Short mmCIF file of C-alpha atoms (C1' of nucleotides) in Angstrom, two decimals:
data_model
loop_
_atom_site.label_atom_id
_atom_site.label_comp_id
_atom_site.label_asym_id
_atom_site.label_seq_id
_atom_site.Cartn_x
_atom_site.Cartn_y
_atom_site.Cartn_z
CA MET A 1 72.84 86.53 -56.11
CA GLU A 2 70.94 83.35 -55.43
CA LYS A 3 68.50 82.00 -57.97
CA THR A 4 64.94 81.40 -56.77
CA TYR A 5 61.75 80.06 -58.31
CA SER A 6 58.60 82.14 -57.97
CA TYR A 7 54.96 81.23 -58.33
CA LYS A 8 51.74 83.16 -58.12
CA TYR A 9 50.35 80.69 -55.60
CA PRO A 10 52.18 78.77 -52.91
CA HIS A 11 53.49 75.35 -54.00
CA PRO A 12 54.36 72.50 -51.67
CA ALA A 13 57.66 70.71 -52.04
CA VAL A 14 57.35 67.17 -53.43
CA THR A 15 59.58 64.27 -52.52
CA THR A 16 59.59 60.54 -53.19
CA ASP A 17 60.28 57.89 -50.59
CA CYS A 18 60.89 54.26 -51.31
CA VAL A 19 60.11 51.45 -48.88
CA ILE A 20 62.51 48.74 -49.95
CA PHE A 21 61.66 45.23 -48.83
CA GLY A 22 64.06 42.32 -48.81
CA PHE A 23 63.88 38.78 -47.46
CA ASP A 24 66.80 37.10 -45.73
CA GLY A 25 65.32 33.61 -45.75
CA ALA A 26 63.50 34.00 -42.48
CA ARG A 27 62.30 37.55 -41.99
CA LEU A 28 61.17 40.52 -44.02
CA GLN A 29 63.64 43.35 -43.93
CA VAL A 30 63.54 47.03 -44.81
CA LEU A 31 66.41 49.14 -46.05
CA LEU A 32 66.84 52.37 -44.09
CA VAL A 33 69.31 55.23 -44.16
CA GLU A 34 70.39 57.17 -41.13
CA ARG A 35 69.74 60.87 -41.23
CA GLY A 36 72.84 62.95 -40.72
CA ILE A 37 71.12 66.31 -40.50
CA GLU A 38 68.19 67.92 -38.77
CA PRO A 39 65.32 67.47 -38.64
CA TYR A 40 65.24 63.96 -37.21
CA LYS A 41 69.03 63.72 -37.13
CA GLY A 42 69.99 60.24 -35.94
CA HIS A 43 66.62 58.78 -36.89
CA TRP A 44 66.30 56.40 -39.78
CA ALA A 45 64.36 56.99 -42.97
CA PHE A 46 63.47 55.41 -46.28
CA PRO A 47 65.69 56.35 -49.19
CA GLY A 48 64.13 59.34 -50.85
CA GLY A 49 64.55 62.92 -51.83
CA PHE A 50 63.18 65.83 -53.76
CA LEU A 51 61.51 65.16 -57.05
CA LYS A 52 63.20 66.72 -60.06
CA MET A 53 61.11 68.74 -62.46
CA ASP A 54 61.92 66.56 -65.43
CA GLU A 55 61.21 63.16 -63.89
CA THR A 56 58.02 61.37 -62.92
CA ALA A 57 57.57 60.24 -59.35
CA GLU A 58 58.39 56.67 -60.34
CA GLN A 59 61.56 57.78 -62.07
CA GLY A 60 62.51 59.67 -58.94
CA ALA A 61 61.86 56.65 -56.75
CA ARG A 62 63.89 54.43 -59.06
CA ARG A 63 66.73 56.92 -58.95
CA GLU A 64 66.75 56.81 -55.16
CA LEU A 65 66.52 53.04 -55.22
CA GLN A 66 69.43 52.82 -57.61
CA GLU A 67 71.55 55.15 -55.51
CA GLU A 68 71.07 53.02 -52.40
CA THR A 69 71.03 49.50 -53.82
CA GLY A 70 72.62 49.69 -57.25
CA LEU A 71 69.54 48.00 -58.68
CA THR A 72 67.89 49.34 -61.81
CA THR A 73 65.30 46.70 -62.58
CA ALA A 74 63.55 46.05 -59.28
CA TYR A 75 59.83 45.64 -58.88
CA ILE A 76 58.52 49.01 -57.77
CA GLU A 77 55.01 50.30 -57.31
CA GLN A 78 53.43 53.45 -56.02
CA LEU A 79 51.78 53.31 -52.64
CA GLN A 80 50.17 56.71 -52.36
CA ALA A 81 50.93 60.31 -51.51
CA PHE A 82 51.29 61.43 -47.90
CA SER A 83 50.28 64.99 -47.39
CA ASP A 84 49.84 65.81 -43.72
CA VAL A 85 50.34 69.50 -43.37
CA ASN A 86 53.08 69.33 -40.76
CA ARG A 87 54.78 66.09 -41.68
CA ASP A 88 58.01 68.01 -42.29
CA PRO A 89 58.82 70.82 -39.86
CA ARG A 90 60.78 72.81 -42.43
CA GLU A 91 58.14 73.50 -45.02
CA ARG A 92 55.08 71.90 -46.55
CA VAL A 93 56.37 68.69 -48.09
CA ILE A 94 54.23 66.12 -49.82
CA THR A 95 55.83 62.76 -50.41
CA ILE A 96 54.89 60.19 -52.99
CA ALA A 97 55.73 56.86 -51.43
CA PHE A 98 56.67 53.72 -53.35
CA TYR A 99 57.51 50.26 -52.29
CA ALA A 100 60.11 48.10 -53.94
CA LEU A 101 60.76 44.38 -53.70
CA VAL A 102 64.35 43.37 -54.18
CA ASN A 103 66.43 40.25 -54.05
CA ILE A 104 68.48 40.98 -50.99
CA THR A 105 71.46 39.00 -52.26
CA GLU A 106 71.81 41.29 -55.28
CA VAL A 107 71.99 44.42 -53.19
CA LYS A 108 75.43 45.74 -52.50
CA GLY A 109 73.59 46.54 -49.30
CA GLY A 110 74.72 49.65 -47.58
CA ASP A 111 78.39 48.76 -47.86
CA ASP A 112 79.47 51.90 -49.60
CA ALA A 113 76.34 53.80 -48.77
CA ALA A 114 77.73 53.29 -45.28
CA ASP A 115 74.65 54.82 -43.71
CA ALA A 116 72.18 52.36 -45.26
CA ARG A 117 71.25 49.22 -43.34
CA TRP A 118 68.75 46.40 -43.46
CA PHE A 119 66.43 46.08 -40.48
CA PRO A 120 64.05 43.20 -39.86
CA LEU A 121 60.46 44.28 -39.38
CA GLY A 122 59.88 44.19 -35.68
CA GLU A 123 63.38 45.40 -34.85
CA LEU A 124 63.13 48.81 -36.38
CA PRO A 125 64.92 51.85 -35.05
CA LEU A 126 63.22 55.18 -34.54
CA LEU A 127 61.91 56.41 -37.87
CA ALA A 128 61.96 59.98 -39.13
CA PHE A 129 58.94 62.03 -40.20
CA ASP A 130 55.79 59.94 -40.72
CA HIS A 131 57.77 56.99 -42.01
CA ASP A 132 56.30 54.61 -39.45
CA HIS A 133 52.92 55.43 -40.91
CA ILE A 134 54.17 54.94 -44.45
CA LEU A 135 55.62 51.59 -43.47
CA ARG A 136 52.33 50.37 -42.05
CA VAL A 137 50.59 51.30 -45.27
CA ALA A 138 53.30 49.55 -47.26
CA GLN A 139 52.97 46.36 -45.23
CA LYS A 140 49.23 46.37 -45.63
CA ARG A 141 49.54 46.84 -49.38
CA LEU A 142 52.07 44.06 -49.62
CA LYS A 143 49.69 41.69 -47.85
CA GLU A 144 46.89 42.63 -50.20
CA GLN A 145 48.94 42.44 -53.36
CA ILE A 146 50.21 38.97 -52.74
CA HIS A 147 46.70 37.61 -53.22
CA PHE A 148 46.67 38.70 -56.85
CA ASN A 149 50.29 38.73 -57.86
CA PRO A 150 53.10 36.33 -57.19
CA ILE A 151 55.19 39.32 -56.17
CA GLY A 152 56.89 37.15 -53.60
CA PHE A 153 59.20 35.89 -56.31
CA GLU A 154 60.70 39.36 -56.62
CA LEU A 155 62.09 38.89 -53.12
CA LEU A 156 63.72 35.51 -53.73
CA PRO A 157 66.78 34.46 -55.66
CA GLU A 158 66.16 33.01 -59.11
CA VAL A 159 66.28 29.50 -57.72
CA PHE A 160 64.70 28.73 -54.38
CA THR A 161 63.27 25.93 -52.30
CA MET A 162 59.71 25.31 -51.23
CA PRO A 163 60.52 25.91 -47.54
CA GLN A 164 62.01 29.28 -48.48
CA LEU A 165 58.95 30.23 -50.46
CA GLN A 166 56.72 29.21 -47.61
CA ALA A 167 58.79 31.15 -45.07
CA LEU A 168 58.41 34.22 -47.26
CA TYR A 169 54.66 33.93 -47.51
CA GLU A 170 54.44 33.37 -43.79
CA ALA A 171 56.60 36.42 -43.13
CA ILE A 172 54.51 38.64 -45.38
CA LEU A 173 51.12 37.43 -44.23
CA GLU A 174 52.15 36.83 -40.62
CA VAL A 175 50.52 33.42 -40.50
CA LYS A 176 51.64 29.80 -40.48
CA PHE A 177 50.78 27.27 -43.15
CA ASP A 178 50.74 23.51 -43.27
CA ARG A 179 53.80 22.44 -45.27
CA ARG A 180 51.98 19.88 -47.37
CA ASN A 181 48.99 22.01 -48.21
CA PHE A 182 51.17 24.99 -49.05
CA ALA A 183 53.40 23.02 -51.39
CA ARG A 184 50.43 21.46 -53.16
CA LYS A 185 48.70 24.79 -53.62
CA LEU A 186 51.72 26.48 -55.13
CA LEU A 187 52.61 23.50 -57.31
CA THR A 188 49.12 23.11 -58.73
CA LEU A 189 49.20 26.79 -59.70
CA GLY A 190 51.60 25.72 -62.42
CA ILE A 191 53.95 28.67 -62.18
CA LEU A 192 56.81 26.78 -60.59
CA GLU A 193 59.18 24.52 -62.42
CA PRO A 194 61.90 22.27 -61.05
CA ALA A 195 65.35 23.81 -61.42
CA GLN A 196 67.26 20.65 -60.89
CA PRO A 197 67.89 17.31 -62.59
CA ASP A 198 66.07 14.55 -60.74
CA GLN A 199 69.28 12.58 -60.25
CA GLU A 200 70.84 15.21 -58.07
CA ARG A 201 68.16 14.66 -55.49
CA ASN A 202 70.18 12.34 -53.31
CA GLY A 203 68.65 12.64 -49.90
CA THR A 204 65.21 13.94 -49.03
CA ARG A 205 66.87 16.12 -46.45
CA THR A 206 68.00 18.50 -49.20
CA PRO A 207 65.04 20.45 -50.56
CA VAL A 208 64.00 20.48 -54.19
CA LEU A 209 64.98 23.62 -56.10
CA TYR A 210 62.39 25.54 -58.07
CA ARG A 211 62.32 28.48 -60.40
CA PHE A 212 59.47 30.84 -61.21
CA ASN A 213 58.00 30.48 -64.69
CA ALA A 214 57.02 33.99 -65.75
CA GLU A 215 55.46 32.90 -69.03
CA LYS A 216 53.05 30.47 -67.41
CA TYR A 217 52.17 33.21 -64.97
CA GLN A 218 51.40 35.66 -67.77
CA GLU A 219 49.12 33.09 -69.39
CA MET A 220 47.27 32.55 -66.14
CA LYS A 221 46.88 36.23 -65.50
CA GLN A 222 45.18 36.58 -68.87
CA ARG A 223 42.61 34.00 -67.89
CA GLY A 224 42.27 35.50 -64.45
CA PHE A 225 43.16 33.68 -61.27
CA ARG A 226 43.40 34.09 -57.56
CA LEU A 227 45.83 32.96 -54.95
CA GLU A 228 43.85 31.90 -51.95
CA PHE A 229 45.29 31.97 -48.46
CA MET B 1 52.41 94.84 -57.07
CA GLU B 2 51.48 91.20 -57.27
CA LYS B 3 52.38 88.81 -54.46
CA THR B 4 54.46 85.77 -55.40
CA TYR B 5 55.88 82.79 -53.56
CA SER B 6 59.55 82.02 -54.00
CA TYR B 7 61.56 78.89 -53.35
CA LYS B 8 65.20 78.00 -53.64
CA TYR B 9 64.34 74.96 -55.77
CA PRO B 10 61.54 74.55 -58.30
CA HIS B 11 58.29 73.18 -56.88
CA PRO B 12 55.55 71.51 -58.89
CA ALA B 13 51.96 72.58 -58.47
CA VAL B 14 49.79 70.03 -56.67
CA THR B 15 46.12 69.42 -57.32
CA THR B 16 43.57 66.87 -56.21
CA ASP B 17 41.08 65.16 -58.50
CA CYS B 18 38.16 63.11 -57.37
CA VAL B 19 36.65 60.27 -59.39
CA ILE B 20 33.08 60.16 -58.10
CA PHE B 21 31.21 56.94 -58.73
CA GLY B 22 27.45 56.54 -58.50
CA PHE B 23 25.06 53.74 -59.40
CA ASP B 24 21.69 54.37 -61.03
CA GLY B 25 20.34 50.87 -60.48
CA ALA B 26 21.75 49.49 -63.67
CA ARG B 27 25.04 51.12 -64.56
CA LEU B 28 28.03 52.67 -62.89
CA GLN B 29 28.21 56.39 -63.43
CA VAL B 30 30.89 59.03 -63.03
CA LEU B 31 30.37 62.68 -62.20
CA LEU B 32 32.21 65.03 -64.56
CA VAL B 33 32.44 68.76 -64.96
CA GLU B 34 32.86 70.53 -68.26
CA ARG B 35 35.90 72.71 -68.58
CA GLY B 36 35.09 76.28 -69.49
CA ILE B 37 38.64 77.45 -70.04
CA GLU B 38 41.77 76.35 -71.79
CA PRO B 39 43.54 74.02 -71.74
CA TYR B 40 41.09 71.30 -72.71
CA LYS B 41 38.19 73.74 -72.94
CA GLY B 42 35.01 71.81 -73.71
CA HIS B 43 36.46 68.55 -72.48
CA TRP B 44 35.17 66.98 -69.29
CA ALA B 45 37.15 66.44 -66.13
CA PHE B 46 36.86 65.10 -62.61
CA PRO B 47 36.07 67.66 -59.95
CA GLY B 48 39.35 68.90 -58.59
CA GLY B 49 41.60 71.84 -58.07
CA PHE B 50 44.70 73.18 -56.45
CA LEU B 51 45.58 71.96 -53.02
CA LYS B 52 45.61 74.59 -50.33
CA MET B 53 48.63 74.86 -48.08
CA ASP B 54 46.68 74.22 -44.91
CA GLU B 55 44.76 71.14 -45.99
CA THR B 56 45.74 67.54 -46.56
CA ALA B 57 45.10 65.99 -49.95
CA GLU B 58 42.09 64.16 -48.57
CA GLN B 59 40.67 67.35 -47.15
CA GLY B 60 41.15 68.98 -50.54
CA ALA B 61 39.41 66.13 -52.30
CA ARG B 62 36.52 66.26 -49.83
CA ARG B 63 36.22 69.97 -50.39
CA GLU B 64 35.94 69.44 -54.14
CA LEU B 65 33.47 66.64 -53.60
CA GLN B 66 31.36 68.80 -51.34
CA GLU B 67 31.36 71.66 -53.83
CA GLU B 68 30.06 69.44 -56.61
CA THR B 69 27.73 67.09 -54.79
CA GLY B 70 26.88 68.75 -51.48
CA LEU B 71 27.99 65.59 -49.70
CA THR B 72 30.27 65.79 -46.70
CA THR B 73 30.33 62.21 -45.48
CA ALA B 74 30.97 60.12 -48.57
CA TYR B 75 33.35 57.19 -48.74
CA ILE B 76 36.55 58.53 -50.18
CA GLU B 77 39.93 56.94 -50.63
CA GLN B 78 43.18 57.90 -52.22
CA LEU B 79 44.10 56.24 -55.49
CA GLN B 80 47.59 57.49 -56.09
CA ALA B 81 49.51 60.46 -57.41
CA PHE B 82 49.84 61.06 -61.14
CA SER B 83 53.03 62.82 -62.03
CA ASP B 84 53.74 62.65 -65.75
CA VAL B 85 55.93 65.58 -66.55
CA ASN B 86 53.72 67.04 -69.26
CA ARG B 87 50.29 66.05 -68.04
CA ASP B 88 49.34 69.73 -67.84
CA PRO B 89 50.60 72.00 -70.61
CA ARG B 90 50.72 75.10 -68.41
CA GLU B 91 53.21 74.03 -65.79
CA ARG B 92 54.37 70.96 -63.92
CA VAL B 93 51.29 69.77 -62.09
CA ILE B 94 51.12 66.67 -59.96
CA THR B 95 47.65 65.49 -59.05
CA ILE B 96 46.69 63.33 -56.13
CA ALA B 97 43.69 61.35 -57.32
CA PHE B 98 40.92 60.03 -55.07
CA TYR B 99 37.87 58.02 -55.71
CA ALA B 100 34.59 58.52 -53.95
CA LEU B 101 31.52 56.30 -53.76
CA VAL B 102 28.25 58.15 -53.32
CA ASN B 103 24.59 57.36 -53.16
CA ILE B 104 23.46 58.93 -56.38
CA THR B 105 20.03 59.75 -55.01
CA GLU B 106 21.53 61.99 -52.34
CA VAL B 107 23.46 64.08 -54.81
CA LYS B 108 21.87 67.34 -55.84
CA GLY B 109 23.59 66.23 -59.01
CA GLY B 110 24.85 69.01 -61.13
CA ASP B 111 21.64 70.98 -60.93
CA ASP B 112 23.14 74.16 -59.66
CA ALA B 113 26.63 73.25 -60.57
CA ALA B 114 25.12 73.40 -64.04
CA ASP B 115 28.30 72.14 -65.64
CA ALA B 116 28.44 68.86 -63.66
CA ARG B 117 26.81 65.77 -65.13
CA TRP B 118 26.66 62.04 -64.53
CA PHE B 119 27.92 59.85 -67.34
CA PRO B 120 27.61 56.08 -67.47
CA LEU B 121 30.89 54.30 -67.91
CA GLY B 122 31.04 53.37 -71.54
CA GLU B 123 29.34 56.56 -72.68
CA LEU B 124 31.99 58.98 -71.59
CA PRO B 125 32.77 62.24 -73.37
CA LEU B 126 36.27 63.35 -74.21
CA LEU B 127 38.24 63.72 -70.99
CA ALA B 128 40.75 66.43 -70.17
CA PHE B 129 44.39 65.90 -69.22
CA ASP B 130 45.22 62.30 -68.30
CA HIS B 131 41.82 61.74 -66.76
CA ASP B 132 41.07 58.72 -68.93
CA HIS B 133 44.15 57.13 -67.44
CA ILE B 134 43.10 58.07 -63.92
CA LEU B 135 39.68 56.60 -64.55
CA ARG B 136 41.12 53.27 -65.65
CA VAL B 137 43.18 53.11 -62.49
CA ALA B 138 40.11 53.99 -60.42
CA GLN B 139 38.03 51.27 -62.04
CA LYS B 140 40.74 48.72 -61.46
CA ARG B 141 41.05 49.71 -57.83
CA LEU B 142 37.30 49.54 -57.35
CA LYS B 143 37.28 45.99 -58.69
CA GLU B 144 40.07 45.00 -56.36
CA GLN B 145 38.65 46.68 -53.29
CA ILE B 146 35.29 45.03 -53.53
CA HIS B 147 36.92 41.70 -52.71
CA PHE B 148 37.90 42.89 -49.26
CA ASN B 149 35.38 45.56 -48.41
CA PRO B 150 31.66 45.72 -48.90
CA ILE B 151 32.15 49.16 -50.39
CA GLY B 152 29.28 48.47 -52.73
CA PHE B 153 26.91 49.55 -50.01
CA GLU B 154 28.23 53.08 -50.23
CA LEU B 155 26.73 53.27 -53.69
CA LEU B 156 23.25 52.10 -52.73
CA PRO B 157 20.43 53.73 -50.82
CA GLU B 158 20.10 52.71 -47.19
CA VAL B 159 17.50 50.13 -48.10
CA PHE B 160 17.89 48.06 -51.22
CA THR B 161 16.87 44.81 -52.84
CA MET B 162 18.94 41.78 -53.66
CA PRO B 163 18.55 42.29 -57.43
CA GLN B 164 19.84 45.85 -57.01
CA LEU B 165 22.83 44.65 -55.04
CA GLN B 166 23.56 42.01 -57.61
CA ALA B 167 23.27 44.48 -60.48
CA LEU B 168 25.79 46.70 -58.71
CA TYR B 169 28.32 43.91 -58.24
CA GLU B 170 27.86 42.88 -61.84
CA ALA B 171 28.39 46.46 -62.99
CA ILE B 172 31.56 46.87 -60.97
CA LEU B 173 33.09 43.52 -61.79
CA GLU B 174 31.72 43.34 -65.33
CA VAL B 175 30.53 39.78 -64.93
CA LYS B 176 27.21 37.98 -64.52
CA PHE B 177 26.25 35.92 -61.48
CA ASP B 178 23.69 33.26 -60.86
CA ARG B 179 20.85 34.89 -58.92
CA ARG B 180 20.49 32.13 -56.35
CA ASN B 181 24.15 31.65 -55.66
CA PHE B 182 24.73 35.36 -55.37
CA ALA B 183 21.90 35.83 -52.87
CA ARG B 184 23.04 32.90 -50.75
CA LYS B 185 26.64 34.09 -50.71
CA LEU B 186 25.72 37.58 -49.57
CA LEU B 187 23.17 36.37 -47.04
CA THR B 188 25.48 33.84 -45.44
CA LEU B 189 28.02 36.61 -44.97
CA GLY B 190 25.73 37.84 -42.25
CA ILE B 191 26.07 41.54 -42.98
CA LEU B 192 22.61 42.00 -44.45
CA GLU B 193 19.45 42.28 -42.44
CA PRO B 194 15.86 42.40 -43.62
CA ALA B 195 14.50 45.94 -43.60
CA GLN B 196 10.91 44.93 -43.73
CA PRO B 197 8.30 43.22 -41.58
CA ASP B 198 7.60 39.76 -42.95
CA GLN B 199 3.89 40.48 -43.30
CA GLU B 200 4.45 43.16 -45.87
CA ARG B 201 5.82 40.59 -48.19
CA ASN B 202 2.58 40.06 -50.04
CA GLY B 203 3.65 38.80 -53.41
CA THR B 204 6.98 37.25 -54.21
CA ARG B 205 7.09 39.50 -57.23
CA THR B 206 8.08 42.43 -55.02
CA PRO B 207 11.68 41.95 -53.88
CA VAL B 208 12.70 41.73 -50.24
CA LEU B 209 14.28 44.86 -48.83
CA TYR B 210 17.61 44.67 -47.02
CA ARG B 211 19.82 47.00 -45.12
CA PHE B 212 23.56 46.79 -44.49
CA ASN B 213 24.57 45.94 -40.93
CA ALA B 214 27.76 47.88 -40.30
CA GLU B 215 28.34 46.44 -36.82
CA LYS B 216 28.27 42.84 -37.98
CA TYR B 217 30.65 43.85 -40.72
CA GLN B 218 33.08 45.40 -38.25
CA GLU B 219 32.99 42.22 -36.17
CA MET B 220 33.74 40.10 -39.20
CA LYS B 221 36.57 42.33 -40.31
CA GLN B 222 38.23 41.83 -36.92
CA ARG B 223 38.16 38.09 -37.38
CA GLY B 224 39.27 38.43 -40.97
CA PHE B 225 37.19 37.37 -43.93
CA ARG B 226 37.07 37.39 -47.68
CA LEU B 227 34.42 38.02 -50.22
CA GLU B 228 34.92 35.52 -52.99
CA PHE B 229 33.73 36.15 -56.54
"C1'" DA C 1 71.01 6.95 -32.26
"C1'" DC C 2 68.22 10.70 -31.99
"C1'" DA C 3 66.39 15.15 -33.33
"C1'" DA C 4 65.32 18.10 -37.08
"C1'" DA C 5 64.11 18.94 -41.81
"C1'" DA C 6 61.81 17.62 -45.96
"C1'" DG C 7 59.13 14.64 -49.04
"C1'" DT C 8 54.67 12.36 -49.82
"C1'" DG C 9 49.06 10.91 -49.70
"C1'" DT C 10 44.37 10.46 -47.79
"C1'" DT C 11 40.05 11.83 -45.96
"C1'" DA C 12 36.20 14.60 -44.47
"C1'" DG C 13 33.79 18.66 -44.78
"C1'" DG C 14 32.59 22.95 -46.68
"C1'" DC C 15 31.95 25.95 -50.45
"C1'" DC C 16 30.99 26.83 -55.11
"C1'" DT C 17 28.45 25.84 -59.31
"C1'" DA C 18 24.89 24.41 -61.94
"C1'" DC C 19 20.32 23.80 -62.34
"C1'" DA C 20 14.34 23.52 -61.82
"C1'" DC C 21 10.24 24.81 -59.86
"C1'" DC C 22 6.76 27.82 -57.88
"C1'" DC C 23 4.29 32.16 -57.22
"C1'" DA C 24 2.64 36.71 -58.31
"C1'" DT C 25 2.26 40.59 -61.09
"C1'" DG C 26 1.33 43.21 -65.20
"C1'" DA C 27 0.49 43.43 -70.01
"C1'" DT D 1 -3.10 33.78 -69.97
"C1'" DC D 2 1.44 34.24 -70.70
"C1'" DA D 3 5.87 36.32 -70.06
"C1'" DT D 4 8.72 38.29 -66.62
"C1'" DG D 5 10.81 38.84 -62.30
"C1'" DG D 6 11.70 37.10 -57.95
"C1'" DG D 7 11.95 33.64 -54.19
"C1'" DT D 8 13.64 29.05 -52.74
"C1'" DG D 9 16.39 24.12 -52.55
"C1'" DT D 10 19.43 20.31 -54.03
"C1'" DA D 11 23.18 17.43 -55.85
"C1'" DG D 12 27.94 16.94 -57.55
"C1'" DG D 13 32.49 18.35 -57.70
"C1'" DC D 14 36.38 20.74 -56.33
"C1'" DC D 15 39.15 22.78 -53.08
"C1'" DT D 16 40.69 23.22 -48.33
"C1'" DA D 17 42.16 21.83 -43.99
"C1'" DA D 18 43.65 18.45 -40.95
"C1'" DC D 19 46.68 14.95 -40.23
"C1'" DA D 20 51.05 10.53 -39.99
"C1'" DC D 21 54.83 8.29 -41.66
"C1'" DT D 22 59.32 7.77 -43.88
"C1'" DT D 23 63.96 9.25 -45.14
"C1'" DT D 24 68.20 11.54 -44.40
"C1'" DT D 25 71.44 14.44 -42.50
"C1'" DG D 26 73.98 16.38 -38.72
"C1'" DT D 27 75.23 16.17 -33.95
#
DNA sequence: ACAAAAGTGTTAGGCCTACACCCATGA
DNA sequence: TCATGGGTGTAGGCCTAACACTTTTGT
């Protein structure tokens, strides 16, 4: 006989979904998995699944993230719950959506997940459920967050160039910046440090390498600050 | 025999809770209800309750808001889900928390609810469950939101004075502003309009009345703008 | 040798901050 | 009449935005 779980009042099912952002140097990308079963078979979806009774939503989202990317330490933050009554045709399912920022080069990247793939924003396949809606909310949140937090650094390798950093900000905010003004603004923030002996800078054609200084950033956050764009 | 609802896998219970902010002219206030039953009997909690199977989380939160304040049109926005495994001692309960901004003068205000009362932030009673945590998140979100949205106007009567508006911003952001700079900043935004014939301004001791111009605000939002503080 | 990428510096204007004075009301 | 609350204007500094030239590498 099959075990079931009974309640006095109806309970919705609860899942987590994780919008995983990466940056390939030019465009923002999202990691999606192809659905092999109905409903929405053949559509693509964010990694996610049913929440276990002994884990918080964030733990569940991290578990899904780890299963798809191998990463255990990524930046992850809750977006919000999505609770439309008919968002899943099978039963009432509420999902708690998260977004994660990962360094795309550290992700084994759908090699053995086989069904997981990176897609650039703007070249997305058909998404399952209300995942297009969730993605729009995630993008909006990302744009907002970057004004208060240097979360962009989560998307870059440990060492990066100023043009890379600028391309990232432009991809997230969907605007263009003046090279010189952008570099000055970020440098005067004081959270970047050169990651390169001066001697090695042979030609000006090769960009200067920087690294993010997390301690300086923590100091600044204490005193309060704003990134203006 | 009692009816029950059975599932193949365990399902958590899902509630909504609504952090309702009001402004009395000097301080931010929160509407709380006293719990009459265990657990946390005698503690105070945000209005909330179990989500029905045919309503979205927002609809549930609005229903709770309406039951406690009589308001049907308030500004309401989702905070996030709170999912700690043991946040409710009875069973696994996940709550989807919202925050609402209401004009305190329009709220029947716990008169017939009898157990609902406004408390100023800073003079709060003991809160039930993880509601102190939820409140901190709500306050943080309110501070962030006010940089992008003139949500402060939701907390004021239709017609208000500049000193009132300033007191509200100071209460939310927990800072002090220079009177003259604050007035200029808000006026040059172009979303305030005088709500008073010039003649009636007899003495300068009586403050000028303003009203929020929602159309101008919508225009500005299209073009993109920022409130700086 | 020429195009593309990256480094660097200056200037003008706007916004923010700090600050002083006047008027009217109410005690 | 004096303290309080509210309205208004100005000057300095900082930050932002706009903009040009040089170097080097790769083709």
